[in-house]
mmCIF file of C-alpha atoms in Angstrom:
data_model
loop_
_atom_site.group_PDB
_atom_site.id
_atom_site.type_symbol
_atom_site.label_atom_id
_atom_site.label_comp_id
_atom_site.label_asym_id
_atom_site.label_seq_id
_atom_site.Cartn_x
_atom_site.Cartn_y
_atom_site.Cartn_z
ATOM 1 C CA MET A 689 15.898 29.290 -7.156
ATOM 2 C CA ASP A 690 12.981 31.221 -8.669
ATOM 3 C CA VAL A 691 9.534 31.807 -7.136
ATOM 4 C CA PHE A 692 7.869 29.060 -9.159
ATOM 5 C CA ALA A 693 10.422 26.423 -8.141
ATOM 6 C CA ARG A 694 10.199 27.429 -4.459
ATOM 7 C CA THR A 695 6.392 27.185 -4.391
ATOM 8 C CA PHE A 696 5.696 24.311 -6.780
ATOM 9 C CA LEU A 697 7.260 21.488 -4.764
ATOM 10 C CA PRO A 698 5.577 22.375 -1.434
ATOM 11 C CA ALA A 699 2.197 22.812 -3.173
ATOM 12 C CA ALA A 700 2.530 19.399 -4.821
ATOM 13 C CA ALA A 701 3.718 17.734 -1.602
ATOM 14 C CA GLU A 702 0.759 19.206 0.284
ATOM 15 C CA ASN A 703 -1.554 17.176 -1.963
ATOM 16 C CA GLY A 704 0.524 13.995 -1.815
ATOM 17 C CA ILE A 705 1.784 14.003 -5.395
ATOM 18 C CA ALA A 706 4.767 11.703 -5.890
ATOM 19 C CA LEU A 707 8.117 13.188 -6.856
ATOM 20 C CA GLN A 708 8.199 10.970 -9.955
ATOM 21 C CA THR A 709 4.898 12.469 -11.159
ATOM 22 C CA ILE A 710 6.107 15.995 -10.425
ATOM 23 C CA SER A 711 9.325 15.498 -12.377
ATOM 24 C CA ARG A 712 7.433 14.131 -15.398
ATOM 25 C CA HIS A 713 5.026 17.099 -15.549
ATOM 26 C CA MET A 714 7.544 19.807 -14.614
ATOM 27 C CA PRO A 715 8.882 20.489 -18.160
ATOM 28 C CA ILE A 716 5.364 21.224 -19.411
ATOM 29 C CA PHE A 717 4.578 23.477 -16.459
ATOM 30 C CA ARG A 718 7.901 25.304 -16.866
ATOM 31 C CA ARG A 719 7.025 26.191 -20.467
ATOM 32 C CA CYS A 720 3.626 27.575 -19.434
ATOM 33 C CA VAL A 721 4.343 29.446 -16.208
ATOM 34 C CA GLY A 722 6.740 32.322 -15.628
ATOM 35 C CA THR A 723 9.549 32.122 -13.096
ATOM 36 C CA GLY A 724 7.892 34.849 -10.998
ATOM 37 C CA ASP A 725 4.539 33.038 -10.689
ATOM 38 C CA ALA A 726 3.873 31.336 -7.359
ATOM 39 C CA ALA A 727 2.196 27.923 -7.498
ATOM 40 C CA ILE A 728 -0.721 28.023 -5.062
ATOM 41 C CA LEU A 729 -2.352 24.707 -5.965
ATOM 42 C CA VAL A 730 -0.958 21.558 -7.547
ATOM 43 C CA THR A 731 -3.340 18.626 -7.469
ATOM 44 C CA ARG A 732 -4.630 15.622 -9.330
ATOM 45 C CA CYS A 733 -8.043 15.946 -10.901
ATOM 46 C CA THR A 734 -10.393 14.116 -13.221
ATOM 47 C CA ARG A 735 -12.904 15.160 -15.848
ATOM 48 C CA PRO A 736 -16.338 13.996 -14.646
ATOM 49 C CA ASP A 737 -17.675 14.142 -18.209
ATOM 50 C CA ARG A 738 -14.736 12.063 -19.577
ATOM 51 C CA PRO A 739 -13.513 9.622 -16.918
ATOM 52 C CA ALA A 740 -11.753 7.318 -19.377
ATOM 53 C CA HIS A 741 -9.397 9.999 -20.720
ATOM 54 C CA GLY A 742 -6.694 9.439 -18.110
ATOM 55 C CA GLU A 743 -5.291 11.372 -15.210
ATOM 56 C CA TYR A 744 -4.944 15.149 -15.072
ATOM 57 C CA LEU A 745 -2.633 17.354 -13.028
ATOM 58 C CA LEU A 746 -3.848 20.884 -12.311
ATOM 59 C CA LEU A 747 -1.551 23.817 -11.538
ATOM 60 C CA LEU A 748 -3.043 27.105 -10.366
ATOM 61 C CA THR A 749 -1.104 30.331 -9.889
ATOM 62 C CA TYR A 750 -2.440 33.831 -9.339
ATOM 63 C CA ARG A 751 -2.074 34.382 -13.103
ATOM 64 C CA ARG A 752 -2.531 31.035 -14.876
ATOM 65 C CA LEU A 753 -4.382 27.756 -14.889
ATOM 66 C CA VAL A 754 -2.437 24.894 -16.477
ATOM 67 C CA VAL A 755 -3.766 21.346 -16.763
ATOM 68 C CA THR A 756 -1.795 18.406 -18.121
ATOM 69 C CA ARG A 757 -3.132 14.989 -19.023
ATOM 70 C CA GLN A 758 -1.468 11.614 -18.820
ATOM 71 C CA THR A 759 -3.017 8.978 -21.055
ATOM 72 C CA ARG A 760 -3.999 5.713 -19.414
ATOM 73 C CA LEU A 761 -2.561 3.274 -21.914
ATOM 74 C CA LEU A 762 0.796 4.725 -22.946
ATOM 75 C CA HIS A 763 1.199 7.252 -20.087
ATOM 76 C CA ARG A 764 1.985 10.042 -22.526
ATOM 77 C CA LEU A 765 1.832 13.592 -21.231
ATOM 78 C CA ARG A 766 -0.186 16.230 -23.064
ATOM 79 C CA LEU A 767 -0.980 19.838 -22.314
ATOM 80 C CA HIS A 768 -4.756 20.007 -21.892
ATOM 81 C CA LEU A 769 -5.287 23.631 -20.859
ATOM 82 C CA ASN A 770 -2.984 26.628 -20.530
ATOM 83 C CA THR A 771 -4.758 29.905 -19.943
ATOM 84 C CA ASP A 772 -4.417 33.231 -18.239
ATOM 85 C CA LEU A 773 -7.030 33.539 -15.488
ATOM 86 C CA ARG A 774 -8.308 36.752 -17.103
ATOM 87 C CA HIS A 775 -9.375 34.699 -20.132
ATOM 88 C CA LEU A 776 -11.633 32.381 -18.149
ATOM 89 C CA ARG A 777 -15.355 33.156 -18.023
ATOM 90 C CA ASP A 778 -18.202 31.875 -15.892
ATOM 91 C CA VAL A 779 -15.883 30.370 -13.279
ATOM 92 C CA THR A 780 -17.766 28.398 -10.634
ATOM 93 C CA TRP A 781 -16.866 25.758 -8.111
ATOM 94 C CA HIS A 782 -19.069 23.351 -6.255
ATOM 95 C CA PRO A 783 -17.788 22.090 -2.892
ATOM 96 C CA ASP A 784 -19.193 18.761 -1.759
ATOM 97 C CA PRO A 785 -17.841 17.684 1.639
ATOM 98 C CA ARG A 786 -19.758 14.388 1.400
ATOM 99 C CA LEU A 787 -17.529 13.039 -1.403
ATOM 100 C CA PRO A 788 -15.144 14.911 -0.352
ATOM 101 C CA ALA A 789 -14.451 16.805 -3.566
ATOM 102 C CA ILE A 790 -14.841 20.126 -5.295
ATOM 103 C CA GLU A 791 -15.825 20.608 -8.929
ATOM 104 C CA LEU A 792 -14.199 23.519 -10.762
ATOM 105 C CA VAL A 793 -15.988 24.675 -13.911
ATOM 106 C CA ALA A 794 -14.910 27.455 -16.286
ATOM 107 C CA THR A 795 -15.282 28.501 -19.904
ATOM 108 C CA ALA A 796 -11.956 28.838 -21.707
ATOM 109 C CA ILE A 797 -11.221 31.535 -24.272
ATOM 110 C CA ASP A 798 -12.084 29.131 -27.111
ATOM 111 C CA GLY A 799 -15.619 28.726 -25.687
ATOM 112 C CA ILE A 800 -15.130 25.193 -24.398
ATOM 113 C CA ARG A 801 -16.645 24.562 -20.975
ATOM 114 C CA GLU A 802 -14.037 22.801 -18.826
ATOM 115 C CA ARG A 803 -15.016 20.709 -15.778
ATOM 116 C CA PHE A 804 -12.522 19.299 -13.287
ATOM 117 C CA LEU A 805 -13.246 17.241 -10.188
ATOM 118 C CA ILE A 806 -10.646 17.728 -7.467
ATOM 119 C CA ARG A 807 -10.759 15.048 -4.784
ATOM 120 C CA ALA A 808 -9.829 16.032 -1.246
ATOM 121 C CA GLY A 809 -8.611 13.845 1.570
ATOM 122 C CA HIS A 810 -11.308 14.988 3.988
ATOM 123 C CA SER A 811 -14.141 17.509 4.265
ATOM 124 C CA ARG A 812 -11.924 20.116 5.973
ATOM 125 C CA GLN A 813 -9.682 20.137 2.914
ATOM 126 C CA VAL A 814 -12.741 20.798 0.721
ATOM 127 C CA TRP A 815 -13.324 24.043 2.603
ATOM 128 C CA GLN A 816 -9.640 24.944 2.343
ATOM 129 C CA LEU A 817 -9.858 24.499 -1.444
ATOM 130 C CA ASP A 818 -13.054 26.564 -1.464
ATOM 131 C CA ALA A 819 -11.302 29.395 0.397
ATOM 132 C CA LEU A 820 -8.327 29.206 -1.974
ATOM 133 C CA LEU A 821 -10.541 29.403 -5.083
ATOM 134 C CA THR A 822 -12.455 32.303 -3.541
ATOM 135 C CA GLN A 823 -9.172 34.118 -2.935
ATOM 136 C CA VAL A 824 -7.949 33.556 -6.494
ATOM 137 C CA PHE A 825 -11.140 34.205 -8.459
ATOM 138 C CA ARG A 826 -12.885 36.857 -6.356
ATOM 139 C CA THR A 827 -10.023 39.188 -5.513
ATOM 140 C CA PRO A 828 -8.256 41.544 -7.894
ATOM 141 C CA SER A 829 -5.396 40.043 -9.854
ATOM 142 C CA ARG A 830 -2.013 40.023 -8.169
ATOM 143 C CA ALA A 831 -0.168 40.603 -11.420
ATOM 144 C CA PRO A 832 1.938 43.782 -11.226
ATOM 145 C CA GLY A 833 0.234 46.620 -13.072
ATOM 146 C CA ASP A 834 -2.880 44.544 -13.721
ATOM 147 C CA THR A 835 -6.080 46.113 -12.442
ATOM 148 C CA ALA A 836 -8.537 43.702 -14.058
ATOM 149 C CA SER A 837 -10.344 41.145 -11.935
ATOM 150 C CA ALA A 838 -8.726 37.731 -12.003
ATOM 151 C CA GLY A 839 -10.877 35.143 -13.684
ATOM 152 C CA GLY A 840 -13.148 37.487 -15.608
ATOM 153 C CA THR A 841 -16.859 37.751 -14.853
ATOM 154 C CA PRO A 842 -18.983 36.353 -13.466
ATOM 155 C CA VAL A 843 -17.459 34.084 -10.879
ATOM 156 C CA GLY A 844 -19.084 32.291 -8.044
ATOM 157 C CA ARG A 845 -19.534 29.331 -5.871
ATOM 158 C CA SER A 846 -22.486 27.036 -5.636
ATOM 159 C CA PHE A 847 -23.262 24.164 -3.315
ATOM 160 C CA THR A 848 -24.447 20.710 -4.315
#
């Protein structure tokens, strides 16, 4: 079993994602992520600017951000975003323990500003997500031989 397979299932289970959902999205994730990449976050998310576009599933590794979308009507799966973290610019996240949720915002390589709202079960989980995003986007990349900062510049966190 490769690193991705060993880390993907526990990361998805930690956020309560059903096995049926995982198995539907897995082929897309497999095409986008290398076998040596560890999944550090697998969670459902929404687009606050486009709530009617269906459900999204976000996968974050130390190298990539992959987001898939399932349409509401026909439940078709589509790849929404597949990018190396080095290609993201202006990465920010906004923890809000009152909702509880955290909004992740980044500019993709094509210049499109992406916004994702990640709901948490409780306010403590919001701060765990905040710490995880800080670790991924503010520390040097963990890719072997890669000395560039993960996530590009600038990155930061703001509070709502």
